[in-house]
Amino acid sequence: MVPGWWGAGLASVLALMGVVRTAEALRTASRRIPLAGFAPAFIHAGDLIRILREKGMDEKKAVDPARKTARERLVARYEAGRIALLDSMRFNAGREGRLVKNLWIGRGFEWTPAHAQALYELAATPVKPVIVPKRIRKALSLPDPLGAGDIGSPIIHGIGATEEDDIVRPLSSLGGGTLIVGTTQAGKGVMLTSLVTQAILRGEPVIVIDPKSSKRLRNAVWKAAEIAGRPAPLEFHPAFPETGVRLDPLGAWTRPTELATRIAAVMPPDSGAFGNFAWMAVNVAVEGLFYVTERPSLLGLRRLLEGGIDPLLKKALARSFRDAGIDDWEEQVERMDKRNICPPAANAGIELTAAVALWEETVGKKDEGDANAVVGGLIAVFRHNREHYAKITASLQPVLSMLTGGTLAKSFSPDPFDPDDERPIVTVERVVEGGDILYLGLDALPDSTVAGALGSIILADLTAYAGKRYNRGESGTDVKSVLLFVDETANVINGPMIELLNKGLEAGIRVTAAMQTVSDLAARLGSDSRARMALGNFNNLIALRSKDRLTQEFICETFGKTTVWSTSASLSSSADGSPVPDFRASVTRSIQGRRDEVVPPDVLGRLPNTEFFASVSGGRLYKGRIPILLSDD
């Protein structure tokens, strides 16, 4: 009996040990399996629609069935069945009777000091031995890991992959601008495509400025509009003018001075005094055109500055004389003794010079308010030394040439009375007021200079509209938000865009911008301090892989620091010199904490494609990955 009892007891102990070891092995495996990371994921439009319905929308208001007649209930059931299949690929927030209140950023988890601690510890440990072999993953039907040939480190996301869930944040908490930063092919376009698609599905007015004219982004814009049942997007593309719309950046304004400001915004930021002279030159011409009831256009302003304002001055004088009741001014000019009249330049006509003299002796001596100021400004330019005037406005000539060269002359300075051009004419204001979608492919690859000029003046136009909206007492809480998405921000950013970032939310303008490096921004704006000023206006940051050190430093500053703990141990032994030695040994363990980045800079350089860290909603930090949205064509 005793041997049998001992055998049963031993078997029980061994079985218990086996269970314990198996549990430990499973726990270890559950921690090791995610360390292999994930291959880039893909998502269909139907999946995105499902996420928006489940996690993006507010609660649907229940309808009391008792309020419906039997026939109405029957029709409702029939309609529900009829559109069931379409609903999986159609999304219209208005039709569904709910508002989309949340933004889906991707899949991931909240990054905490515990994750940072694990990352620092794993950085000092060989990772390959702890990663579950591929053959075991395949046997267990586990998701594909990050491939050996793929870019980046798998353990970064693997640290918290068991906590992964949809990253969803309230739109109301994302005000103040969102910046997407990452190196080439890191996944900026994937993230931007997802955010643009969601904005279109929400039914909001959307403006996309795409300097490099990405096919993926353009296709996503059209596909989202189709899914949402919205009109086809309006498109402006310099390389394909015949297929798009004509865009008038000077077509909407509150004060005439706004037009000069828009054009000046295209000039280099370090133009200084020459920029001020250029602004004054444009403003004089604009006010003169309005005075003679002509519509300003970029092409018209270019012709005035290149050929001189003499024709405009003559029209302005004619109106001023007419308004003053001097209908025979031309006869008076004809009778004047012109021997003492000296034109200000060789190409200035003596008749026009005489008309100016007559105006100054008659109308000019009266206090006629703004009209006299306009004509007086034109006369001042007329009498200015032509050579000097050409020098002080020289910085303006290239800008206007870029904006009116080739096919842009008709596309960007549209003539509404041209019978041979049936393309619609739009302004930024009309796009927003109509709730439309505007896609601007600026074709920066063959001509980045012109693309930058186009983007800059469009941003200036939108900024002026935001000011108009604000002055009317309209804010983001009173009217529908306007979503502006800017890719390759360093190509187009200017003073007005910074103003949009700083104050645009008050008028309901929400800006999402993507760029590669801080250095690109500094080169565009003229200094590191200006770049920092611009970056300081973004409240939300989504950081993909970044190799530039200056950019990494900016990201790490935004994410902040945490306390990282490290453990050290030392062993010592000693013996005295007695005949029978007395040996002593001691072990010392110490734990030290230091302040370090919650996301180390080198980790930013090792992120796999489409993986990111994000600081949103006032500093909540997430580690995530964004699936690639498929077109489903």
XYZ file of C-alpha atoms in Angstrom:
633
model
C 0.000 0.000 0.000
C 2.753 2.436 0.858
C 4.551 2.278 -2.470
C 1.228 2.836 -4.296
C 0.353 5.795 -2.113
C 3.748 7.342 -2.722
C 3.398 6.777 -6.464
C 0.007 8.490 -6.611
C 1.290 11.421 -4.572
C 4.341 11.804 -6.760
C 2.176 11.713 -9.889
C -0.076 14.420 -8.451
C 2.887 16.625 -7.613
C 4.348 16.147 -11.073
C 0.966 16.898 -12.667
C 0.617 20.062 -10.589
C 4.127 21.131 -11.540
C 3.249 20.483 -15.167
C 0.155 22.659 -14.910
C 2.142 25.454 -13.250
C 4.908 25.257 -15.820
C 2.378 25.174 -18.655
C 0.648 28.260 -17.264
C 4.000 30.011 -16.955
C 4.887 28.994 -20.502
C 1.581 30.339 -21.801
C 2.060 33.614 -19.947
C 5.576 33.900 -21.326
C 4.376 33.056 -24.826
C 1.587 35.643 -24.576
C 4.227 38.267 -23.847
C 6.670 36.999 -26.473
C 4.280 36.524 -29.394
C 3.492 40.253 -29.884
C 7.200 41.137 -29.841
C 7.397 39.970 -33.456
C 5.265 42.969 -34.389
C 2.703 43.163 -37.160
C 2.896 43.346 -40.909
C 1.259 46.478 -42.381
C -2.515 46.070 -42.208
C -5.162 46.879 -44.792
C -8.710 48.084 -44.366
C -11.658 48.329 -46.743
C -14.001 51.289 -46.901
C -16.748 49.073 -45.490
C -14.620 48.379 -42.414
C -14.085 52.102 -41.873
C -17.824 52.715 -42.195
C -18.484 50.022 -39.596
C -16.022 51.642 -37.187
C -17.657 55.047 -37.645
C -21.105 53.587 -37.017
C -20.036 51.658 -33.942
C -17.612 54.085 -32.320
C -17.757 57.385 -34.151
C -21.396 58.447 -33.915
C -23.597 59.683 -31.113
C -26.523 57.642 -29.877
C -29.324 57.273 -32.379
C -32.590 58.747 -31.186
C -35.163 56.016 -30.713
C -38.444 56.348 -32.568
C -41.556 55.262 -30.719
C -43.069 52.433 -32.828
C -46.523 53.400 -31.562
C -46.263 56.640 -33.500
C -46.063 54.734 -36.787
C -48.996 53.245 -38.600
C -48.969 49.600 -39.656
C -48.320 50.653 -43.244
C -45.422 52.890 -42.162
C -43.878 50.033 -40.181
C -44.224 47.710 -43.196
C -42.604 50.266 -45.505
C -39.824 50.810 -42.984
C -39.080 47.072 -42.842
C -39.071 46.874 -46.632
C -36.727 49.850 -46.933
C -34.424 48.407 -44.290
C -34.156 45.174 -46.224
C -33.730 46.921 -49.566
C -30.798 49.051 -48.476
C -29.177 46.509 -46.178
C -26.615 45.547 -48.802
C -25.968 49.137 -49.841
C -25.442 50.259 -46.246
C -22.229 48.286 -45.989
C -20.676 50.542 -48.636
C -22.658 53.769 -48.185
C -22.427 56.245 -45.356
C -24.467 59.396 -44.922
C -24.515 60.784 -41.406
C -27.470 63.036 -42.187
C -29.608 60.172 -43.494
C -28.788 58.053 -40.471
C -29.976 60.821 -38.171
C -26.785 60.897 -36.124
C -23.717 63.068 -35.944
C -20.182 61.745 -36.126
C -18.645 62.965 -32.884
C -15.398 60.974 -32.816
C -12.297 60.556 -34.954
C -10.746 57.154 -35.550
C -6.943 57.459 -35.573
C -6.028 53.798 -35.955
C -5.376 50.704 -33.841
C -3.203 50.926 -30.761
C -2.970 51.540 -27.041
C -2.267 54.339 -24.605
C 1.487 54.680 -24.053
C 2.270 54.852 -20.332
C 5.448 55.076 -18.228
C 5.199 51.286 -17.806
C 5.522 50.816 -21.574
C 8.427 53.243 -21.669
C 10.138 51.297 -18.868
C 9.709 48.017 -20.745
C 11.086 49.598 -23.910
C 14.201 50.864 -22.152
C 14.775 47.430 -20.593
C 14.319 45.595 -23.888
C 16.760 47.982 -25.527
C 19.514 46.386 -23.436
C 18.385 42.832 -24.207
C 18.963 40.746 -27.353
C 15.506 40.590 -28.913
C 15.895 37.788 -31.431
C 16.025 34.952 -28.853
C 12.712 36.014 -27.292
C 10.743 36.316 -30.533
C 8.500 33.332 -31.267
C 9.794 31.503 -34.365
C 7.846 31.855 -37.592
C 7.023 28.145 -37.820
C 5.351 28.191 -34.397
C 3.354 31.303 -35.306
C 2.173 29.576 -38.453
C 1.201 26.448 -36.524
C -0.841 28.574 -34.097
C -2.463 30.559 -36.972
C -1.135 33.836 -35.574
C -1.186 37.084 -37.596
C 1.726 37.746 -39.916
C 4.599 39.383 -38.023
C 6.769 42.202 -39.269
C 8.922 40.608 -41.951
C 12.675 40.327 -41.711
C 12.991 42.535 -44.774
C 10.556 45.163 -43.500
C 11.664 48.515 -42.133
C 11.678 49.122 -38.393
C 11.710 47.304 -35.074
C 8.819 44.953 -34.219
C 9.106 45.228 -30.440
C 8.003 48.881 -30.245
C 4.362 48.067 -30.878
C 4.686 44.555 -29.501
C 5.230 45.864 -25.965
C 1.556 46.757 -25.613
C -0.039 44.850 -28.472
C -2.195 42.762 -26.117
C -3.922 46.009 -25.099
C -4.566 47.065 -28.697
C -7.946 48.557 -29.514
C -9.394 51.238 -31.788
C -7.977 54.680 -30.961
C -11.026 56.935 -30.966
C -11.017 60.526 -29.738
C -13.806 63.133 -29.577
C -13.548 65.664 -32.392
C -14.231 68.389 -29.849
C -10.950 67.544 -28.102
C -8.823 67.858 -31.257
C -9.017 71.607 -31.844
C -5.988 73.730 -32.560
C -4.553 71.905 -35.546
C -3.082 68.445 -36.092
C 0.438 67.868 -37.404
C 1.488 64.632 -39.098
C 5.260 64.306 -39.342
C 7.350 61.511 -40.795
C 10.036 60.741 -43.320
C 9.412 59.631 -46.895
C 7.297 56.463 -47.239
C 6.746 56.203 -43.481
C 2.957 56.391 -43.794
C 2.025 60.091 -43.795
C -0.092 59.615 -46.897
C -1.854 56.618 -45.342
C -2.749 58.619 -42.237
C -3.792 61.672 -44.241
C -5.965 59.531 -46.526
C -7.802 58.076 -43.537
C -8.424 61.476 -41.935
C -9.560 63.067 -45.220
C -11.920 60.161 -45.905
C -13.526 60.481 -42.480
C -13.996 64.238 -42.913
C -15.775 63.700 -46.233
C -17.965 60.969 -44.745
C -18.941 63.367 -41.948
C -20.416 65.664 -44.603
C -18.214 68.656 -43.833
C -16.722 71.130 -46.338
C -13.251 69.824 -47.172
C -10.295 71.512 -48.873
C -7.275 69.364 -49.720
C -4.014 71.036 -50.772
C -1.799 68.347 -52.274
C 1.436 69.835 -53.681
C 2.748 66.546 -55.065
C -0.632 65.487 -56.527
C -0.717 62.033 -54.922
C -2.861 59.561 -56.873
C -3.693 57.664 -53.686
C -4.966 60.770 -51.917
C -6.888 61.990 -54.956
C -8.560 58.612 -55.480
C -9.480 58.475 -51.794
C -11.160 61.883 -52.033
C -13.304 60.785 -54.993
C -14.122 57.413 -53.431
C -15.177 58.970 -50.125
C -17.437 61.450 -51.921
C -19.085 58.561 -53.778
C -19.625 56.571 -50.581
C -21.087 59.605 -48.814
C -23.397 60.371 -51.731
C -21.894 63.836 -52.099
C -21.336 65.715 -55.389
C -18.094 64.971 -57.200
C -15.186 66.975 -55.759
C -14.115 70.175 -57.468
C -10.575 69.854 -58.794
C -7.909 72.376 -59.677
C -4.731 71.014 -61.260
C -2.241 73.186 -63.207
C -1.132 70.288 -65.400
C -4.682 69.319 -66.428
C -6.602 72.596 -66.644
C -9.189 71.292 -69.096
C -10.586 68.737 -66.610
C -10.966 70.976 -63.590
C -12.448 74.247 -62.444
C -11.221 77.795 -62.719
C -10.237 79.195 -59.335
C -10.359 82.897 -58.537
C -8.219 83.692 -55.460
C -9.279 87.357 -55.647
C -12.966 86.689 -56.206
C -14.198 87.186 -52.634
C -13.204 89.923 -50.194
C -14.499 92.245 -47.507
C -12.028 95.112 -47.879
C -9.962 95.881 -51.013
C -6.767 95.823 -48.954
C -7.261 92.068 -48.445
C -6.356 91.434 -52.075
C -2.985 93.138 -51.737
C -2.364 91.152 -48.557
C -3.079 87.856 -50.342
C -0.578 88.604 -53.079
C 2.029 89.829 -50.600
C 1.651 86.539 -48.700
C 3.202 84.712 -51.651
C 6.416 86.731 -51.415
C 9.423 85.376 -49.481
C 9.139 85.986 -45.710
C 12.347 88.041 -45.648
C 11.236 90.573 -48.294
C 11.243 93.368 -45.698
C 10.798 96.901 -47.046
C 10.509 95.658 -50.609
C 7.550 93.558 -49.530
C 5.880 96.662 -48.092
C 6.465 98.594 -51.323
C 5.033 95.693 -53.297
C 1.943 95.653 -51.075
C 1.422 99.391 -51.627
C 1.851 99.036 -55.391
C -0.758 96.279 -55.577
C -3.125 98.121 -53.258
C -2.997 101.303 -55.368
C -3.791 99.283 -58.490
C -6.604 97.339 -56.794
C -8.270 100.466 -55.448
C -7.956 102.082 -58.870
C -9.631 99.115 -60.537
C -12.485 99.162 -58.057
C -12.866 102.908 -58.578
C -13.423 102.428 -62.306
C -15.656 99.384 -61.565
C -13.312 96.780 -63.017
C -12.792 93.384 -61.396
C -9.221 92.821 -60.167
C -7.449 89.684 -61.349
C -3.900 88.438 -61.057
C -3.394 88.746 -64.800
C -4.766 92.283 -64.849
C -2.523 93.351 -61.975
C 0.489 91.847 -63.698
C -0.221 93.846 -66.842
C -0.622 97.058 -64.849
C 2.653 96.602 -62.997
C 4.571 95.578 -66.106
C 3.090 98.057 -68.569
C 2.407 100.933 -66.225
C -0.762 102.316 -64.707
C -1.270 105.040 -67.320
C -4.415 103.459 -68.882
C -5.954 102.942 -65.434
C -5.099 106.492 -64.385
C -6.800 107.893 -67.487
C -10.010 105.989 -66.677
C -9.871 107.127 -63.051
C -9.396 110.771 -64.067
C -12.321 110.538 -66.472
C -14.627 109.269 -63.739
C -13.388 111.813 -61.217
C -13.982 114.694 -63.634
C -17.409 113.310 -64.507
C -18.396 112.922 -60.843
C -17.265 116.504 -60.204
C -19.447 117.795 -63.053
C -16.528 118.724 -65.320
C -17.819 117.080 -68.485
C -15.652 119.121 -70.855
C -12.350 118.159 -69.236
C -10.993 116.712 -72.468
C -11.599 120.026 -74.274
C -9.925 121.887 -71.420
C -6.891 119.602 -71.670
C -6.804 120.172 -75.427
C -6.770 123.974 -74.937
C -4.037 123.918 -72.264
C -0.614 125.434 -73.000
C 1.569 122.337 -72.843
C 4.929 124.032 -73.335
C 5.588 124.003 -69.589
C 4.199 120.506 -68.991
C 6.942 117.942 -68.461
C 5.975 114.248 -68.496
C 7.562 112.223 -65.641
C 9.026 109.718 -68.101
C 9.764 109.411 -71.783
C 6.938 106.932 -72.257
C 4.408 109.044 -70.348
C 2.011 110.865 -72.649
C 1.867 114.666 -72.538
C -1.927 114.596 -72.805
C -2.203 112.416 -69.688
C 0.288 114.646 -67.856
C -1.827 117.674 -68.749
C -4.979 115.903 -67.535
C -3.245 115.229 -64.217
C -2.338 118.910 -63.921
C -5.932 119.927 -64.635
C -7.250 117.477 -62.050
C -4.883 118.827 -59.401
C -5.999 122.400 -60.128
C -9.689 121.545 -59.982
C -10.973 118.339 -58.396
C -7.798 117.705 -56.444
C -8.223 120.895 -54.441
C -11.615 119.776 -53.186
C -12.118 117.408 -50.294
C -13.723 114.475 -52.110
C -12.785 111.831 -49.539
C -11.842 108.320 -50.634
C -12.226 109.005 -54.352
C -9.573 111.709 -54.285
C -7.312 109.432 -52.241
C -7.580 106.721 -54.895
C -6.849 109.065 -57.792
C -4.108 110.763 -55.786
C -2.455 107.394 -55.192
C -2.486 106.624 -58.902
C -1.000 110.047 -59.676
C 1.763 109.473 -57.113
C 2.716 106.244 -58.873
C 2.464 107.980 -62.272
C 4.939 110.657 -61.184
C 7.287 108.298 -59.368
C 10.659 107.733 -61.008
C 9.961 104.788 -63.320
C 13.370 103.178 -62.865
C 13.174 103.389 -59.082
C 9.583 102.157 -59.075
C 10.628 99.130 -61.114
C 13.328 98.338 -58.551
C 11.114 98.557 -55.483
C 8.451 96.360 -57.086
C 10.917 93.929 -58.676
C 10.187 91.255 -56.058
C 6.541 91.306 -57.069
C 7.055 90.603 -60.759
C 8.209 86.960 -60.381
C 5.273 86.219 -58.077
C 2.681 87.486 -60.549
C 4.485 85.803 -63.432
C 4.331 82.456 -61.626
C 0.628 82.833 -60.881
C -0.339 83.868 -64.417
C 2.063 81.951 -66.658
C 0.850 79.601 -69.391
C -2.533 77.989 -68.815
C -2.714 79.535 -65.338
C -3.577 82.845 -66.995
C -7.090 81.544 -67.686
C -7.364 79.033 -64.842
C -6.247 81.328 -62.010
C -7.408 84.677 -63.465
C -10.755 83.554 -64.872
C -12.824 85.737 -67.168
C -16.527 85.103 -66.491
C -17.421 86.615 -69.880
C -15.160 84.345 -71.938
C -17.570 82.534 -74.303
C -14.984 79.894 -75.194
C -14.357 78.722 -71.610
C -17.225 76.809 -70.032
C -15.328 75.608 -66.964
C -17.038 76.690 -63.735
C -15.453 79.490 -61.719
C -15.179 78.910 -57.971
C -13.749 80.724 -54.984
C -12.755 79.293 -51.637
C -15.709 81.089 -50.071
C -18.184 79.519 -52.502
C -16.726 76.072 -51.851
C -17.171 76.425 -48.107
C -20.592 78.074 -48.230
C -21.791 75.366 -50.601
C -20.460 72.556 -48.396
C -18.353 71.233 -51.272
C -15.078 69.336 -51.567
C -12.140 71.052 -53.271
C -9.034 69.111 -54.262
C -6.003 71.181 -55.244
C -3.256 69.147 -56.904
C -0.449 71.668 -57.274
C 1.967 69.567 -59.360
C 5.043 70.367 -57.239
C 7.319 67.670 -58.642
C 8.015 69.406 -61.988
C 7.646 72.948 -60.609
C 7.792 73.350 -56.842
C 8.142 77.144 -57.040
C 4.835 77.677 -58.829
C 3.168 75.059 -56.626
C 4.330 76.932 -53.543
C 2.995 80.222 -54.892
C -0.384 78.687 -55.747
C -0.743 77.074 -52.339
C 0.288 80.248 -50.529
C -2.274 82.513 -52.165
C -5.052 79.939 -51.680
C -4.182 79.757 -47.982
C -4.248 83.553 -47.834
C -7.702 83.500 -49.453
C -8.979 80.964 -46.911
C -7.539 83.012 -44.048
C -9.377 86.101 -45.296
C -12.603 84.082 -45.436
C -12.015 82.852 -41.872
C -11.710 86.479 -40.777
C -14.954 87.325 -42.550
C -16.675 84.391 -40.876
C -15.393 85.442 -37.470
C -16.500 89.059 -37.982
C -20.001 87.813 -38.788
C -20.069 86.165 -35.378
C -19.842 82.635 -36.775
C -17.709 80.130 -34.908
C -17.039 76.423 -35.009
C -19.823 75.849 -32.490
C -22.407 77.754 -34.538
C -21.650 76.588 -38.076
C -20.308 73.478 -39.731
C -16.552 73.087 -39.436
C -14.315 73.532 -42.468
C -11.621 70.885 -42.803
C -8.341 71.957 -44.392
C -5.790 69.242 -45.175
C -2.322 70.262 -46.351
C 0.216 67.694 -47.525
C 3.902 68.625 -47.918
C 3.312 71.669 -45.730
C 6.827 73.033 -46.225
C 5.955 73.717 -49.877
C 3.143 76.157 -49.118
C 3.168 77.372 -45.509
C 3.138 81.137 -45.077
C 2.016 83.828 -42.664
C -1.710 83.396 -43.371
C -1.529 79.654 -42.708
C 0.104 80.347 -39.342
C -2.740 82.771 -38.622
C -5.194 79.995 -39.509
C -3.484 77.651 -37.075
C -3.487 80.311 -34.387
C -6.982 81.737 -34.753
C -8.817 79.700 -37.387
C -10.599 77.435 -34.908
C -12.561 80.457 -33.696
C -14.088 80.587 -37.185
C -14.539 76.821 -37.430
C -11.451 76.132 -39.579
C -9.712 72.897 -38.553
C -6.260 72.362 -40.037
C -4.441 69.064 -40.516
C -0.953 69.377 -41.990
C 1.669 66.809 -42.981
C 5.390 67.384 -43.375
C 8.727 65.576 -43.302
C 11.200 67.582 -41.218
C 11.446 70.713 -39.097
C 14.397 71.776 -41.249
C 12.143 71.893 -44.332
C 9.815 74.206 -42.462
C 12.678 76.442 -41.342
C 13.962 76.701 -44.907
C 10.522 77.759 -46.125
C 9.892 80.313 -43.365
C 13.425 81.675 -43.274
C 14.585 80.705 -39.774
C 14.379 78.060 -37.050
C 12.537 80.471 -34.761
C 9.776 81.001 -37.325
C 9.503 77.252 -37.802
C 9.180 76.784 -34.042
C 6.539 79.501 -33.925
C 4.523 77.674 -36.572
C 4.921 74.305 -34.845
C 3.799 75.819 -31.556
C 0.337 76.357 -33.028
C -0.354 72.627 -33.455
C -2.134 71.091 -30.470
C -2.025 67.509 -31.758
C 0.973 65.601 -33.106
C 1.060 62.290 -34.973
C 4.658 61.158 -35.431
C 5.639 58.384 -37.823
C 9.212 57.277 -38.522
C 11.586 60.237 -38.446
C 15.324 60.150 -39.166
C 16.073 63.868 -38.841
C 17.613 64.674 -35.465
C 16.063 68.137 -35.164
C 12.648 66.685 -35.924
C 13.155 63.899 -33.392
C 14.025 66.470 -30.735
C 10.851 68.426 -31.467
C 8.737 65.262 -31.224
C 10.358 64.166 -27.972
C 9.862 67.620 -26.459
C 6.177 67.400 -27.316
C 5.771 63.921 -25.846
C 7.562 64.823 -22.613
C 9.615 62.832 -20.121
C 9.100 60.050 -17.603
C 11.101 58.426 -14.811
C 13.067 55.409 -16.000
C 14.264 53.016 -13.294
C 17.447 50.969 -13.497
C 18.726 48.267 -11.145
C 22.389 47.591 -10.379
C 23.999 44.879 -8.241
C 27.501 44.390 -6.826
C 29.131 41.405 -5.096
C 32.094 41.693 -2.739
C 34.019 39.184 -0.596
C 36.901 39.422 1.872
C 38.933 37.286 4.261
C 41.112 38.253 7.217
C 44.707 37.067 7.674
C 44.175 34.740 10.657
C 45.308 31.083 10.509
C 41.668 30.171 10.157
C 40.418 32.865 7.784
C 37.070 34.494 8.383
C 35.406 34.939 5.010
C 32.804 37.645 4.419
C 30.621 38.253 1.362
C 28.000 40.861 0.597
C 25.570 41.617 -2.194
C 24.413 45.192 -2.812
C 21.422 46.070 -4.931
C 20.389 49.603 -5.821
C 17.547 51.124 -7.794
C 18.011 54.492 -9.435
C 15.562 56.670 -11.308
C 16.356 59.221 -13.992
C 14.233 61.554 -16.079
C 14.288 60.540 -19.720
C 12.129 60.803 -22.835
C 8.924 58.805 -22.663
C 9.671 57.976 -26.315
C 13.445 57.878 -26.991
C 14.631 59.686 -30.150
C 16.243 56.581 -31.608
C 12.920 54.735 -31.329
C 11.343 57.316 -33.643
C 13.925 56.344 -36.239
C 13.044 52.637 -35.912
C 9.272 52.790 -36.309
C 7.948 50.411 -38.988
C 5.919 51.801 -41.878
C 2.404 53.011 -40.905
C 3.213 52.894 -37.174
C 3.096 56.061 -35.107
C 3.098 57.760 -31.742
C 0.395 60.371 -31.225
C -0.086 63.113 -28.662
C -3.717 64.235 -28.904
C -6.510 65.700 -26.805
C -4.294 67.760 -24.562
C -1.341 65.400 -24.259
C -2.796 61.889 -24.217
C -0.087 59.704 -25.706
C -0.822 56.678 -27.887
C 1.201 54.091 -29.766
C -0.648 52.981 -32.848
C -0.655 51.732 -36.398
C -2.856 52.931 -39.229
C -4.161 50.376 -41.746
C -3.842 51.182 -45.441
C -7.247 52.129 -46.847
C -8.042 50.129 -49.981
C -9.989 51.702 -52.813
C -12.190 48.593 -53.325
C -12.132 49.179 -57.088
